[in-house]
C-alpha cells in the first residue's frame, strides 16, 4: 500500500501568497483537515473529492498523492530507497513517465540530479520485476512522479493533476506579459464577482453585474472571469488527468464527479464580460484564447485606448496595467497610472475597480485610496491587488475617495 491509500492525505502545491485562499477553496470543494503551509495546502479527502479538486480547483497548481517518505542522506541512498517501491503497480509497460524534483537543504543541491536518481530507480525496479523498460517523456508523460527532498527527508508522490492546473488549455496565444492563470483566478475570487448581484440586493431576477478589463492583453483575467461565471471546471479542456492512472482509480466515482460539475456549467449573457486593449495583436490573442472556452465568443474584446473609452459604470473593473520594467521611462509609466486614475474617477462611477500592480510606487500615481488590498506575490514581483470603490457623487465628496 502507498501512503495516500493508508492516510487519504494529499498535498496541493500553491504559489506563495495564495495559500490561505487555496485552503478555503479546497474546503469548499469538500476537503477536510485543510492546513495552509508555505507554498501549499495539506488536506484529507476521499477519492471523489481528490478528483473534484484536480478537476475544478482554480488556485492550486499540482495535487500530489504521497507514495512514501524516507530518509536519504546521499544520492545512492535516495536511489536504493526509491527502488524499493512497487513501481510496476503504478507504471504499466506501455506507459511513459517523468520525475519532477524539488530539493532544499545542504545534502542535495541539484534537483535534476536527484530526479535522475529516482528515474533510474524506477526503471531498474520495473525491469527487475517485469523485464520491460518504461520510457521517459518529459512533456506529456502518462504518469508523473514528484520528488521533494528537505535535508535528509525525501518524499515521492504521484501527481493527481497530471501537470500543473494553471495550464487550463485555453492559452493558444501568449501575448506580452501574460498573467499566470492561478493569479488571475485569485484576483477574480478577490473581487467577489459572480456575474450577478447578490440575491438580497436584486429585485425579482438577480441583476447582472458586468465585468470589464480595459487593458486586457491576451485576456487571462477575462478567461478566468468567464470560467468562474460560467462555472467551467479548470481542467475541462484536458484530455487526461493524472488520477486516472492511479492504481486504485475509481472510474464510476470520477464519472459522477465529472457529470455533476459539467452539468453546472451555465451560459453567460453576451454583455456580461468584455475587455479592450490598445494593441491589435493583444486583442487577437485574447479572442483566440477566449474562443477555446465554451461561451468564449460571448466575451467581446476590441481595440481601444482606455483613455478614450466612454466609460464603464456600475460594474466590476479588473486590470493588470503595464508596469515600469517593461515600458521603460518611469515618468511615462507614472503618467499612464495617473490617467488610469482619472479614467476611474471620471468615467467609472458606481463601479468597483480591482487593479493589480507589481510596483507599489505606481499605486500612488492612481490618486485614489484603496478600500482593500491583497498581497499577491508572483515570481519576483511583490504585487498587490487594490480595490477602489468609485462613488457616484461629485469627486472627493465621500470619505475614502481622496488621494493618499
Ligand atoms: C501587463 S499587460 C496585461 C496582461 C494581461 N493581464 C494578460 O494576462 O495577458 C498590459 C497591457 O496593457 C496594454 N495597454 C498599455 N497602454 C494601454 C492603453 N493606454 N490603453 C489600453 N491598453 C493599454 C498593453 O497593450 C498590454 O497588453
XYZ file of C-alpha atoms and ligand atoms in Angstrom:
431
model
C 0.000 0.000 0.000
C 1.148 3.503 -0.741
C 0.954 6.271 1.853
C -2.006 8.168 0.361
C -4.034 4.928 0.357
C -3.431 4.493 4.088
C -3.918 8.102 5.157
C -6.133 9.770 2.474
C -3.835 12.770 2.866
C -2.661 14.879 -0.042
C -0.603 17.958 -0.763
C -1.659 20.769 -3.075
C 1.111 22.962 -4.442
C 0.176 26.629 -4.387
C 2.004 29.818 -5.370
C 3.298 31.950 -2.491
C 0.606 34.295 -1.055
C -2.283 32.158 -2.351
C -2.054 29.522 0.397
C -4.916 30.785 2.583
C -7.266 31.311 -0.363
C -6.398 27.888 -1.760
C -7.071 26.321 1.645
C -10.519 27.974 1.697
C -11.198 26.789 -1.850
C -10.203 23.209 -1.013
C -12.619 23.305 1.923
C -15.379 24.456 -0.455
C -14.578 21.526 -2.741
C -15.039 19.072 0.120
C -11.525 18.558 1.521
C -11.128 18.219 5.295
C -8.238 18.766 7.746
C -7.138 21.574 5.463
C -3.894 23.236 6.531
C -2.162 26.053 4.668
C 1.623 25.758 4.765
C 4.428 27.529 2.911
C 3.653 27.191 -0.818
C 0.996 24.581 -0.328
C -2.002 23.128 1.421
C -2.208 19.790 3.185
C -5.611 18.174 3.129
C -7.526 14.936 3.631
C -10.042 13.693 1.107
C -11.733 10.568 -0.194
C -11.003 9.693 -3.836
C -14.028 11.522 -5.299
C -13.006 14.779 -3.583
C -9.469 14.390 -4.938
C -10.951 14.086 -8.446
C -13.097 17.148 -7.749
C -10.084 19.178 -6.614
C -7.922 18.054 -9.537
C -10.727 18.899 -11.979
C -12.032 22.147 -10.576
C -9.598 23.981 -8.293
C -8.713 27.397 -9.688
C -5.932 28.319 -7.285
C -3.970 25.095 -6.920
C -1.012 24.171 -9.146
C -0.471 20.443 -8.699
C -2.248 17.957 -6.443
C 0.199 15.371 -5.128
C -0.577 11.957 -3.625
C 2.250 10.886 -1.274
C 3.646 7.433 -2.067
C 6.336 7.093 0.570
C 8.648 9.207 2.738
C 12.061 8.021 3.837
C 15.483 9.132 4.943
C 18.048 9.798 2.199
C 21.418 11.283 3.044
C 23.001 10.992 -0.396
C 22.024 10.145 -3.992
C 22.805 6.433 -3.521
C 20.503 6.133 -0.531
C 17.823 8.011 -2.469
C 18.219 5.546 -5.348
C 18.095 2.462 -3.099
C 15.053 3.569 -1.120
C 13.204 4.729 -4.216
C 13.910 1.395 -5.888
C 12.084 -0.444 -3.068
C 8.695 0.901 -4.189
C 6.401 -1.283 -6.312
C 6.640 0.961 -9.374
C 5.287 -1.870 -11.510
C 1.920 -1.299 -9.783
C 1.973 2.363 -10.807
C 3.573 2.364 -14.252
C 2.467 -0.033 -16.940
C 4.886 -1.369 -19.568
C 3.324 0.819 -22.218
C 3.234 3.948 -20.040
C 5.632 6.825 -20.278
C 6.642 8.567 -17.073
C 8.622 11.562 -15.816
C 10.070 12.689 -12.492
C 9.924 16.307 -11.250
C 12.120 17.056 -8.279
C 12.495 19.846 -5.733
C 15.356 19.798 -3.284
C 16.102 22.043 -0.312
C 18.857 21.827 2.276
C 22.551 21.090 2.195
C 22.630 17.374 1.375
C 21.029 17.648 -2.055
C 21.724 20.707 -4.144
C 20.692 19.667 -7.665
C 17.059 18.770 -8.181
C 17.764 17.440 -11.679
C 20.370 15.029 -10.396
C 18.084 13.833 -7.600
C 15.259 13.362 -10.156
C 17.618 11.384 -12.386
C 18.417 9.042 -9.489
C 14.721 8.417 -8.905
C 14.161 7.892 -12.619
C 16.940 5.244 -12.654
C 15.447 3.616 -9.559
C 12.023 3.413 -11.236
C 13.389 1.951 -14.479
C 15.570 -0.602 -12.637
C 12.761 -1.611 -10.279
C 10.297 -2.209 -13.129
C 12.888 -4.001 -15.254
C 13.756 -6.332 -12.363
C 10.116 -7.266 -11.815
C 8.770 -7.367 -15.367
C 11.762 -7.422 -17.709
C 10.365 -4.356 -19.509
C 11.725 -0.836 -19.503
C 9.258 2.101 -19.396
C 10.061 5.190 -21.452
C 10.559 8.674 -20.106
C 8.574 11.550 -21.625
C 9.132 14.935 -20.006
C 6.418 16.780 -21.913
C 3.430 14.500 -21.969
C 4.036 11.597 -19.596
C 1.203 9.214 -18.688
C 2.436 9.005 -15.088
C 4.126 11.961 -13.406
C 6.147 11.349 -10.275
C 7.100 14.119 -7.844
C 10.119 14.134 -5.550
C 10.595 16.514 -2.623
C 13.723 16.457 -0.533
C 14.203 18.622 2.544
C 17.523 17.947 4.237
C 17.597 14.146 4.632
C 13.837 13.619 4.246
C 12.628 12.524 0.820
C 9.010 12.095 -0.253
C 7.823 10.550 -3.504
C 4.447 11.495 -4.947
C 2.113 10.693 -7.782
C 0.611 13.733 -9.482
C -3.171 13.591 -9.362
C -3.440 16.591 -11.669
C -1.068 15.399 -14.387
C 0.859 18.660 -14.739
C 0.059 21.975 -13.148
C -3.570 23.102 -13.262
C -2.558 26.603 -14.341
C -2.354 25.112 -17.822
C -6.074 25.379 -18.435
C -5.731 24.601 -22.118
C -7.158 27.902 -23.403
C -3.860 29.712 -23.905
C -3.309 29.461 -27.628
C -1.530 32.814 -27.826
C 0.607 34.251 -25.042
C 0.860 37.966 -25.888
C 3.087 40.306 -23.924
C 3.492 39.698 -20.155
C 0.576 37.295 -19.750
C -0.630 36.839 -16.218
C -0.444 33.424 -14.601
C -3.871 31.805 -14.677
C -3.912 30.962 -10.963
C -3.055 34.582 -10.100
C -5.807 35.876 -12.392
C -8.222 33.410 -10.750
C -7.173 34.697 -7.305
C -7.949 38.269 -8.417
C -11.376 37.231 -9.712
C -12.024 35.474 -6.399
C -10.910 38.593 -4.501
C -13.457 40.717 -6.408
C -16.306 38.552 -5.067
C -17.901 38.946 -8.522
C -20.126 36.152 -9.792
C -21.816 37.887 -12.698
C -24.979 38.547 -10.739
C -25.870 40.882 -7.893
C -26.205 39.162 -4.517
C -29.765 37.862 -4.191
C -30.596 40.162 -1.264
C -29.755 43.229 -3.396
C -31.581 42.111 -6.503
C -35.211 42.864 -7.116
C -37.035 39.860 -8.612
C -34.490 38.288 -11.000
C -30.845 38.795 -9.946
C -29.394 41.804 -11.744
C -26.390 41.300 -13.959
C -23.151 42.922 -12.877
C -20.849 43.386 -15.888
C -17.072 42.935 -15.696
C -14.594 44.856 -17.833
C -10.814 44.764 -18.347
C -9.594 47.946 -20.115
C -6.002 46.644 -20.536
C -6.861 43.007 -21.226
C -3.690 41.884 -23.065
C -4.109 38.218 -24.020
C -7.293 38.035 -21.931
C -6.277 35.983 -18.890
C -8.486 37.911 -16.442
C -11.390 37.735 -18.907
C -10.914 33.992 -19.434
C -10.786 33.358 -15.682
C -13.849 35.552 -15.189
C -15.681 33.545 -17.845
C -14.664 30.210 -16.304
C -15.814 31.476 -12.907
C -19.172 32.927 -14.007
C -19.941 30.027 -16.366
C -18.694 27.502 -13.743
C -16.407 25.799 -16.252
C -14.151 23.337 -14.394
C -10.481 24.307 -14.565
C -9.388 21.077 -16.263
C -12.422 20.944 -18.583
C -10.267 21.178 -21.718
C -7.806 18.484 -20.588
C -7.820 15.148 -22.339
C -6.210 13.261 -19.470
C -5.940 13.594 -15.712
C -3.221 12.154 -13.509
C -5.644 10.433 -11.141
C -6.982 8.268 -13.991
C -3.676 6.384 -13.829
C -3.766 5.786 -10.082
C -3.738 2.064 -9.180
C -6.993 2.471 -7.223
C -8.687 4.773 -9.744
C -12.458 4.601 -9.296
C -13.890 5.185 -12.770
C -17.512 5.349 -11.657
C -16.759 7.912 -8.907
C -14.917 10.043 -11.487
C -17.814 9.746 -13.918
C -20.189 11.022 -11.208
C -17.895 13.945 -10.314
C -17.489 14.941 -13.953
C -21.197 14.610 -14.670
C -22.062 16.719 -11.637
C -19.546 19.521 -12.328
C -20.158 19.609 -16.083
C -23.921 19.806 -15.532
C -23.423 23.010 -13.543
C -21.843 24.856 -16.489
C -24.126 27.743 -17.419
C -24.325 30.211 -20.270
C -23.248 33.747 -19.625
C -25.139 36.614 -21.263
C -23.305 38.253 -24.190
C -22.824 41.626 -22.485
C -21.597 40.314 -19.136
C -17.816 40.147 -19.689
C -15.848 42.413 -22.028
C -12.466 43.999 -22.454
C -10.198 46.074 -24.624
C -6.539 46.776 -25.245
C -4.662 49.370 -27.236
C -2.761 46.647 -29.084
C -4.419 44.912 -32.035
C -2.145 41.899 -31.543
C -3.141 41.556 -27.886
C -6.835 41.723 -28.802
C -6.378 38.975 -31.397
C -4.611 36.795 -28.796
C -7.397 37.411 -26.291
C -10.067 36.447 -28.836
C -8.187 33.285 -29.780
C -7.770 32.288 -26.126
C -11.354 33.025 -25.167
C -12.770 31.082 -28.107
C -11.075 27.964 -26.753
C -13.606 28.069 -23.884
C -17.315 27.284 -24.089
C -19.136 30.616 -24.358
C -15.892 32.474 -25.176
C -17.472 34.054 -28.257
C -19.853 35.871 -25.899
C -16.972 37.858 -24.420
C -16.407 40.897 -26.593
C -12.877 42.236 -26.931
C -11.942 45.255 -29.016
C -9.043 47.541 -29.781
C -9.258 50.720 -27.692
C -7.058 53.042 -25.683
C -8.617 53.176 -22.210
C -8.048 56.949 -22.230
C -10.661 57.198 -24.974
C -13.278 54.819 -23.597
C -16.609 56.489 -22.913
C -16.832 54.836 -19.511
C -17.887 51.821 -17.528
C -20.426 52.446 -14.791
C -21.934 50.229 -12.087
C -19.824 47.170 -12.705
C -16.585 45.473 -11.747
C -13.383 46.562 -13.409
C -10.274 44.375 -13.344
C -6.920 45.455 -14.695
C -3.300 44.451 -14.834
C -1.776 47.600 -16.331
C 1.732 47.599 -17.774
C 4.493 48.097 -15.271
C 7.694 50.075 -15.428
C 10.240 47.386 -16.133
C 8.628 46.713 -19.470
C 7.638 50.210 -20.502
C 10.976 51.854 -19.853
C 10.583 55.535 -18.957
C 9.346 55.661 -15.303
C 7.718 59.094 -15.761
C 5.734 57.814 -18.734
C 4.523 54.847 -16.681
C 3.502 57.082 -13.771
C 1.581 59.271 -16.212
C -0.277 56.209 -17.521
C -1.328 55.295 -13.958
C -2.427 58.901 -13.317
C -4.573 58.673 -16.435
C -5.975 55.342 -15.298
C -6.915 57.017 -12.005
C -8.633 59.850 -13.916
C -10.495 57.330 -16.065
C -11.784 55.579 -12.939
C -12.799 58.775 -11.136
C -14.479 60.458 -14.080
C -15.950 57.640 -16.138
C -16.429 54.600 -13.904
C -18.952 55.917 -11.379
C -20.616 53.298 -9.251
C -18.025 50.677 -10.214
C -15.508 48.814 -8.104
C -12.078 48.557 -9.698
C -9.541 45.855 -8.851
C -6.127 46.854 -10.102
C -3.165 44.515 -9.893
C 0.093 46.407 -9.581
C 3.534 44.880 -9.325
C 5.094 48.130 -8.117
C 3.718 49.868 -5.031
C 5.015 53.322 -6.056
C 2.768 53.209 -9.095
C -0.250 52.678 -6.898
C 0.162 56.178 -5.536
C 0.051 57.600 -9.052
C -3.544 56.341 -9.421
C -4.528 59.013 -6.889
C -7.261 57.029 -5.167
C -7.316 55.474 -1.758
C -7.855 51.703 -1.907
C -10.693 50.352 0.206
C -8.996 46.926 0.345
C -5.642 45.456 -0.608
C -4.403 41.961 -1.146
C -0.759 40.908 -1.395
C -0.262 38.672 -4.412
C 3.375 37.817 -4.923
C 4.259 36.365 -8.284
C 7.745 35.435 -9.429
C 9.928 38.356 -8.373
C 7.043 40.841 -8.311
C 5.844 41.867 -4.864
C 2.391 42.566 -6.268
C -0.797 43.992 -4.768
C -4.363 43.861 -5.934
C -6.141 47.008 -4.762
C -9.835 47.659 -4.660
C -11.103 51.149 -5.444
C -14.779 51.913 -4.950
C -15.799 54.746 -7.210
C -18.711 56.650 -5.742
C -21.427 58.285 -7.770
C -21.293 61.671 -6.046
C -19.046 64.549 -7.040
C -15.400 63.565 -6.783
C -13.919 64.000 -3.301
C -17.263 64.358 -1.550
C -17.142 60.926 0.055
C -14.698 59.518 2.525
C -12.132 57.159 1.056
C -12.067 58.761 -2.354
C -9.401 61.389 -1.896
C -5.800 60.843 -2.924
C -3.494 59.241 -0.372
C 0.667 43.617 -18.318
S -0.204 43.610 -19.837
C -1.740 42.820 -19.428
C -1.586 41.337 -19.477
C -2.885 40.595 -19.353
N -3.422 40.647 -17.992
C -2.700 39.164 -19.810
O -2.826 38.255 -18.995
O -2.358 38.950 -20.970
C -0.700 45.285 -20.006
C -1.494 45.568 -21.268
O -1.846 46.970 -21.248
C -1.982 47.385 -22.594
N -2.001 48.859 -22.636
C -0.972 49.736 -22.419
N -1.404 51.016 -22.517
C -2.728 50.949 -22.805
C -3.739 51.930 -23.051
N -3.454 53.236 -22.998
N -4.998 51.512 -23.309
C -5.298 50.199 -23.355
N -4.375 49.222 -23.170
C -3.106 49.589 -22.888
C -0.800 46.730 -23.275
O -1.020 46.642 -24.683
C -0.751 45.359 -22.584
O -1.435 44.385 -23.350
